[in-house]
């Protein structure tokens, strides 16, 4: 029991420490990609403004850009998307050097710096790449140490909002339950195509599933991530844009109260069960760690949606005590894909090609969430103070 408490406490402290490190000034925060056919957008998130200088323009299978005035922090590297095979950020004098290894012959179509705005609190250096030639054979490099592989692939539970007798919000031509199911099936196909995940759906047809049952499905399956898909509605038809919800502090308190109503609640979380007061502390810590993981995924998800030029609400990361977010031990988000009451959003969500592209961005966000577990966490906070991506 003491060992379990120590492990959980160390985990929470580690998350908090990384979150503080993430907040240091003047660093490259991360890199994300939006791929669409023969073009790929590279978005470099920065804590401050920077000037870019092209070193390699892509002719030799590599794009290298020097960024002045921003440090590398601990350095970044990982897999790419679209025209980019992989990336690496290294120190370069008083700045940073971003190297993009290309999967195909490409050239820089344009570069520009975006200041904070539209709900994004940091600078973004954008590089648009355009394909020019055939595939490139990557240079041979020394093998790198890898993290131990999981015994099982991560399990993703996809929840298509509403269904059956609950149609959800109504647009001019379509109901929310139809949009959410189509999007959920597209996301399932995208994730299964990668071969990296196990996927389970709370509903795969036009059936009604109780809200509490959706949470139970995720918990009983020991899900690694729960994502609920919805389409927003509003009284003003001009409002449009996607947003992501994670559990609020008030919702977290409600979740703990509801979870501890039964006599044997500690067994559901595989807690020792010898000391109720210690188990309650461990439950609170588990809930907090889950909130932090959910907030991390929300941030990653929104950055990938933004990279595909998907319109976002100004305050795109929101918190609420929604029923489907109440599992204390499964990281969960609710994605409002857009406003079904807005003509442009309804048309986009009803378009199979646009919807598939959006779910590709969601799948890319899931990839980044699981492939970079060392990424610092955005700490959950009270009320509406949870940061906006």
XYZ file of C-alpha atoms in Angstrom:
389
model
C 0.000 0.000 0.000
C 2.808 2.387 0.944
C 4.696 1.483 -2.224
C 1.625 2.161 -4.362
C 1.104 5.552 -2.729
C 4.779 6.388 -3.302
C 4.563 5.453 -7.000
C 1.460 7.561 -7.567
C 2.971 10.515 -5.676
C 6.191 10.300 -7.693
C 4.175 10.204 -10.914
C 2.230 13.333 -9.999
C 5.401 15.162 -8.910
C 7.080 14.184 -12.175
C 4.148 15.540 -14.195
C 4.163 18.778 -12.212
C 7.934 19.204 -12.614
C 7.671 18.739 -16.345
C 4.811 21.178 -16.528
C 6.969 23.838 -14.821
C 9.870 23.117 -17.164
C 7.527 23.632 -20.094
C 6.807 27.149 -18.900
C 10.425 28.452 -19.093
C 10.828 31.377 -21.466
C 12.291 31.550 -24.947
C 12.177 27.921 -26.042
C 10.891 25.822 -28.915
C 7.725 24.289 -27.461
C 7.072 21.628 -30.073
C 6.541 20.787 -33.721
C 3.367 19.548 -35.379
C 2.295 18.712 -38.900
C -0.703 19.017 -41.167
C -0.478 16.852 -44.285
C -2.757 17.030 -47.305
C -1.684 15.305 -50.520
C 1.389 16.959 -52.039
C 1.650 19.630 -49.359
C 2.613 19.532 -45.695
C 2.442 22.359 -43.175
C 5.050 22.376 -40.412
C 4.122 24.455 -37.367
C 6.882 25.228 -34.864
C 5.463 26.466 -31.568
C 7.635 29.128 -29.909
C 7.517 30.904 -26.572
C 8.753 34.146 -28.176
C 9.201 35.699 -31.592
C 12.078 34.415 -33.719
C 13.691 35.031 -37.082
C 14.246 32.112 -39.428
C 17.062 31.498 -41.888
C 17.025 28.643 -44.407
C 20.175 26.499 -44.412
C 18.955 23.522 -46.484
C 16.021 24.125 -48.823
C 15.132 20.481 -49.538
C 17.240 19.647 -52.579
C 19.215 16.953 -50.725
C 16.259 15.448 -48.901
C 16.506 17.749 -45.913
C 15.092 21.094 -44.879
C 17.069 22.936 -42.211
C 16.020 26.254 -40.713
C 17.950 28.226 -38.086
C 15.783 30.097 -35.564
C 17.425 32.953 -33.676
C 16.495 33.900 -30.127
C 14.808 30.638 -29.039
C 16.593 27.836 -27.200
C 16.061 24.126 -27.682
C 15.410 23.375 -24.020
C 15.943 19.626 -23.701
C 15.822 19.181 -27.462
C 13.084 17.641 -29.562
C 12.916 14.862 -32.112
C 10.369 12.457 -33.499
C 8.475 11.179 -36.496
C 6.923 13.470 -39.054
C 3.868 13.331 -41.300
C 3.174 13.750 -44.999
C 6.307 14.989 -46.781
C 8.350 14.931 -43.565
C 9.834 11.610 -42.465
C 11.267 12.835 -39.137
C 12.412 15.982 -37.360
C 15.057 17.082 -34.891
C 15.705 20.334 -33.012
C 19.272 21.070 -31.909
C 21.104 24.000 -30.368
C 22.596 26.470 -32.845
C 24.661 29.137 -31.120
C 22.201 31.269 -29.194
C 19.242 29.806 -31.059
C 17.919 26.555 -32.475
C 18.254 24.560 -35.657
C 15.254 22.630 -36.969
C 16.062 19.722 -39.294
C 13.344 18.018 -41.321
C 14.233 14.735 -43.032
C 12.010 14.452 -46.096
C 10.091 11.431 -47.333
C 9.818 12.885 -50.860
C 11.585 15.543 -52.854
C 10.126 18.823 -51.614
C 10.694 22.543 -51.559
C 9.717 25.370 -49.245
C 6.666 27.055 -50.687
C 6.470 29.793 -48.043
C 7.477 30.659 -44.476
C 5.881 33.065 -42.019
C 5.595 33.890 -38.318
C 2.212 34.050 -36.578
C 1.887 36.049 -33.345
C -0.316 34.888 -30.467
C -4.011 35.177 -31.302
C -7.276 33.338 -31.981
C -6.996 31.451 -28.707
C -3.322 30.460 -29.219
C -1.096 32.085 -26.555
C 2.286 31.524 -28.227
C 4.120 32.353 -31.477
C 4.089 29.926 -34.390
C 6.713 29.694 -37.130
C 5.075 28.068 -40.149
C 6.832 26.303 -43.031
C 4.731 25.146 -45.984
C 6.328 22.367 -48.032
C 5.363 21.339 -51.559
C 6.307 18.029 -53.202
C 8.621 18.243 -56.222
C 9.944 14.767 -56.889
C 10.149 11.071 -56.134
C 10.686 9.312 -52.842
C 13.997 9.785 -51.047
C 16.019 7.005 -49.475
C 16.929 8.185 -45.982
C 20.573 8.285 -44.994
C 21.752 5.440 -42.772
C 22.090 6.507 -39.161
C 23.243 4.771 -36.025
C 20.436 2.921 -34.268
C 18.907 4.827 -31.366
C 17.887 3.405 -28.038
C 14.150 2.977 -27.794
C 11.766 2.785 -24.867
C 10.514 -0.645 -23.828
C 7.576 -1.731 -25.954
C 4.164 -2.141 -24.406
C 2.871 -5.660 -24.013
C -0.351 -4.546 -25.715
C -1.264 -1.850 -28.158
C -3.030 1.149 -26.565
C -6.803 0.807 -26.463
C -8.771 3.804 -27.761
C -12.496 4.014 -26.999
C -14.371 6.204 -29.484
C -17.736 7.536 -28.390
C -20.104 8.728 -31.122
C -22.272 11.244 -29.296
C -26.062 10.812 -29.030
C -27.799 8.121 -31.129
C -31.111 6.284 -31.308
C -33.892 8.196 -29.578
C -31.425 10.990 -28.756
C -30.738 12.791 -32.070
C -28.658 15.591 -30.560
C -28.522 19.033 -32.146
C -30.208 19.733 -35.468
C -28.666 21.502 -38.435
C -30.468 22.639 -41.531
C -29.974 19.285 -43.247
C -28.565 16.766 -40.789
C -28.776 15.612 -37.169
C -25.830 15.518 -34.803
C -26.107 11.757 -34.161
C -25.528 11.083 -37.873
C -22.447 13.298 -38.040
C -20.885 11.862 -34.894
C -21.313 8.250 -36.007
C -19.822 8.954 -39.435
C -16.863 10.725 -37.826
C -16.371 7.940 -35.263
C -16.280 5.287 -37.983
C -13.788 7.393 -39.965
C -11.552 7.773 -36.902
C -11.763 4.045 -36.172
C -10.687 3.261 -39.737
C -7.832 5.771 -39.537
C -6.504 4.344 -36.258
C -6.827 0.732 -37.382
C -5.032 1.571 -40.611
C -1.920 2.462 -38.617
C -1.858 -0.929 -36.910
C -0.770 0.752 -33.667
C -3.997 0.626 -31.677
C -6.878 -1.453 -30.489
C -10.142 0.413 -31.061
C -13.528 0.017 -29.377
C -16.681 2.034 -30.058
C -19.465 2.767 -27.590
C -21.897 2.488 -30.507
C -21.370 1.483 -34.132
C -24.923 2.056 -35.353
C -27.913 4.306 -34.678
C -28.526 3.026 -31.166
C -28.956 4.787 -27.834
C -26.309 4.294 -25.142
C -26.783 5.803 -21.692
C -24.149 8.376 -20.744
C -23.001 6.483 -17.659
C -22.817 3.294 -19.694
C -20.368 4.980 -22.092
C -17.994 5.669 -19.203
C -18.448 2.120 -17.898
C -17.561 0.706 -21.318
C -14.259 2.599 -21.292
C -13.396 1.619 -17.713
C -14.318 -2.047 -18.081
C -12.208 -2.254 -21.231
C -9.228 -0.675 -19.397
C -9.065 2.016 -22.067
C -5.927 4.095 -22.447
C -7.862 7.008 -23.954
C -11.529 7.957 -24.355
C -12.643 10.462 -26.985
C -16.274 11.534 -27.368
C -17.266 13.151 -30.682
C -19.989 15.805 -30.867
C -21.235 18.707 -33.004
C -21.983 21.957 -31.192
C -25.072 24.165 -31.507
C -25.766 27.796 -30.746
C -28.415 30.475 -31.093
C -26.130 32.628 -33.268
C -25.748 30.976 -36.704
C -22.538 32.939 -37.299
C -20.631 31.115 -34.537
C -18.418 28.318 -35.816
C -15.302 26.399 -34.855
C -14.135 23.320 -32.988
C -13.352 23.045 -29.277
C -12.229 20.389 -26.813
C -13.599 19.808 -23.318
C -11.802 18.206 -20.395
C -13.077 17.601 -16.888
C -13.443 20.661 -14.639
C -12.471 20.799 -10.969
C -16.147 20.740 -10.005
C -16.671 17.734 -12.260
C -13.675 15.983 -10.715
C -15.169 16.438 -7.260
C -18.475 15.054 -8.490
C -16.698 12.082 -10.074
C -14.959 11.198 -6.809
C -18.200 11.553 -4.801
C -20.136 9.347 -7.199
C -17.352 6.806 -7.423
C -17.066 6.389 -3.648
C -20.779 5.882 -2.966
C -20.526 2.091 -3.000
C -18.896 0.038 -0.271
C -16.338 -1.660 -2.516
C -15.345 1.250 -4.751
C -11.625 0.766 -3.994
C -11.691 -2.652 -5.672
C -12.719 -1.066 -8.986
C -9.476 0.892 -8.963
C -7.446 -2.095 -7.713
C -6.491 -0.225 -4.552
C -5.287 -2.050 -1.413
C -8.607 -1.698 0.427
C -7.074 -1.934 3.881
C -7.332 1.724 4.846
C -10.237 3.758 3.395
C -8.531 7.063 4.142
C -5.390 6.065 2.226
C -7.486 4.702 -0.638
C -9.323 8.036 -0.836
C -6.009 9.874 -1.081
C -4.874 7.518 -3.834
C -8.168 8.019 -5.666
C -7.747 11.804 -5.512
C -4.212 11.473 -6.855
C -5.342 9.117 -9.604
C -8.077 11.578 -10.563
C -5.575 14.434 -10.681
C -3.119 12.468 -12.818
C -5.973 11.543 -15.180
C -6.986 15.213 -15.472
C -3.415 16.143 -16.323
C -3.191 13.459 -19.007
C -6.522 14.573 -20.442
C -5.323 18.178 -20.548
C -2.122 17.100 -22.288
C -4.058 15.241 -24.959
C -6.462 18.188 -25.409
C -3.509 20.465 -26.106
C -1.986 18.036 -28.590
C -5.345 17.446 -30.304
C -6.057 21.146 -30.780
C -2.624 21.842 -32.234
C -3.113 19.118 -34.833
C -6.580 20.402 -35.730
C -5.187 23.912 -36.074
C -2.399 22.656 -38.341
C -5.039 21.470 -40.836
C -6.620 24.959 -40.828
C -9.684 23.696 -38.999
C -11.461 26.757 -37.499
C -11.313 26.794 -33.702
C -13.291 28.757 -31.167
C -11.344 31.608 -29.575
C -11.393 29.723 -26.249
C -10.896 26.320 -27.783
C -9.914 24.376 -24.627
C -12.819 24.346 -22.191
C -13.662 22.474 -19.018
C -16.974 21.137 -17.741
C -18.451 18.394 -15.581
C -19.799 16.410 -18.536
C -20.912 12.878 -17.718
C -18.725 11.186 -20.322
C -15.596 12.731 -18.775
C -16.128 11.400 -15.246
C -13.956 8.253 -15.275
C -11.298 8.823 -12.591
C -8.743 6.552 -14.247
C -9.221 6.985 -18.035
C -7.919 10.146 -19.759
C -10.891 11.576 -21.647
C -11.825 14.490 -23.902
C -14.993 15.583 -25.653
C -14.387 17.037 -29.110
C -16.972 19.468 -30.467
C -16.083 19.190 -34.158
C -17.891 22.393 -35.132
C -21.278 24.088 -34.969
C -24.002 22.181 -36.759
C -26.078 25.390 -36.551
C -23.500 27.192 -38.724
C -23.925 26.667 -42.471
C -20.185 26.397 -43.204
C -19.478 24.013 -40.323
C -22.511 21.870 -41.164
C -21.414 21.666 -44.795
C -17.858 20.694 -43.752
C -18.991 18.069 -41.244
C -21.350 16.575 -43.831
C -18.559 16.324 -46.423
C -16.926 12.893 -46.233
C -13.573 14.158 -47.530
C -13.390 17.048 -45.054
C -14.553 14.820 -42.217
C -11.939 12.197 -43.074
C -9.225 14.839 -43.124
C -10.323 16.063 -39.709
C -10.255 12.545 -38.272
C -6.776 12.078 -39.772
C -5.701 15.096 -37.707
C -7.292 13.528 -34.616
C -5.451 10.267 -35.299
C -2.189 12.186 -35.723
C -2.835 13.839 -32.362
C -3.376 10.434 -30.765
C -0.118 9.248 -32.348
C 1.778 12.157 -30.856
C 0.161 11.677 -27.450
C 1.269 8.037 -27.257
C 4.602 8.301 -29.089
C 5.909 11.185 -26.956
C 4.961 10.262 -23.380
C 7.859 12.393 -22.156
C 6.078 15.538 -23.378
C 5.426 17.929 -20.472
C 1.894 18.031 -19.161
C -0.444 20.979 -19.015
C -1.574 20.906 -15.417
C -5.307 20.904 -14.762
C -6.502 23.964 -12.887
C -9.613 25.304 -11.229
C -12.582 26.938 -12.889
C -11.997 28.259 -16.379
C -8.308 28.916 -15.860
C -7.175 25.860 -17.776
C -4.866 27.202 -20.473
C -5.913 27.583 -24.067
C -3.761 25.893 -26.739
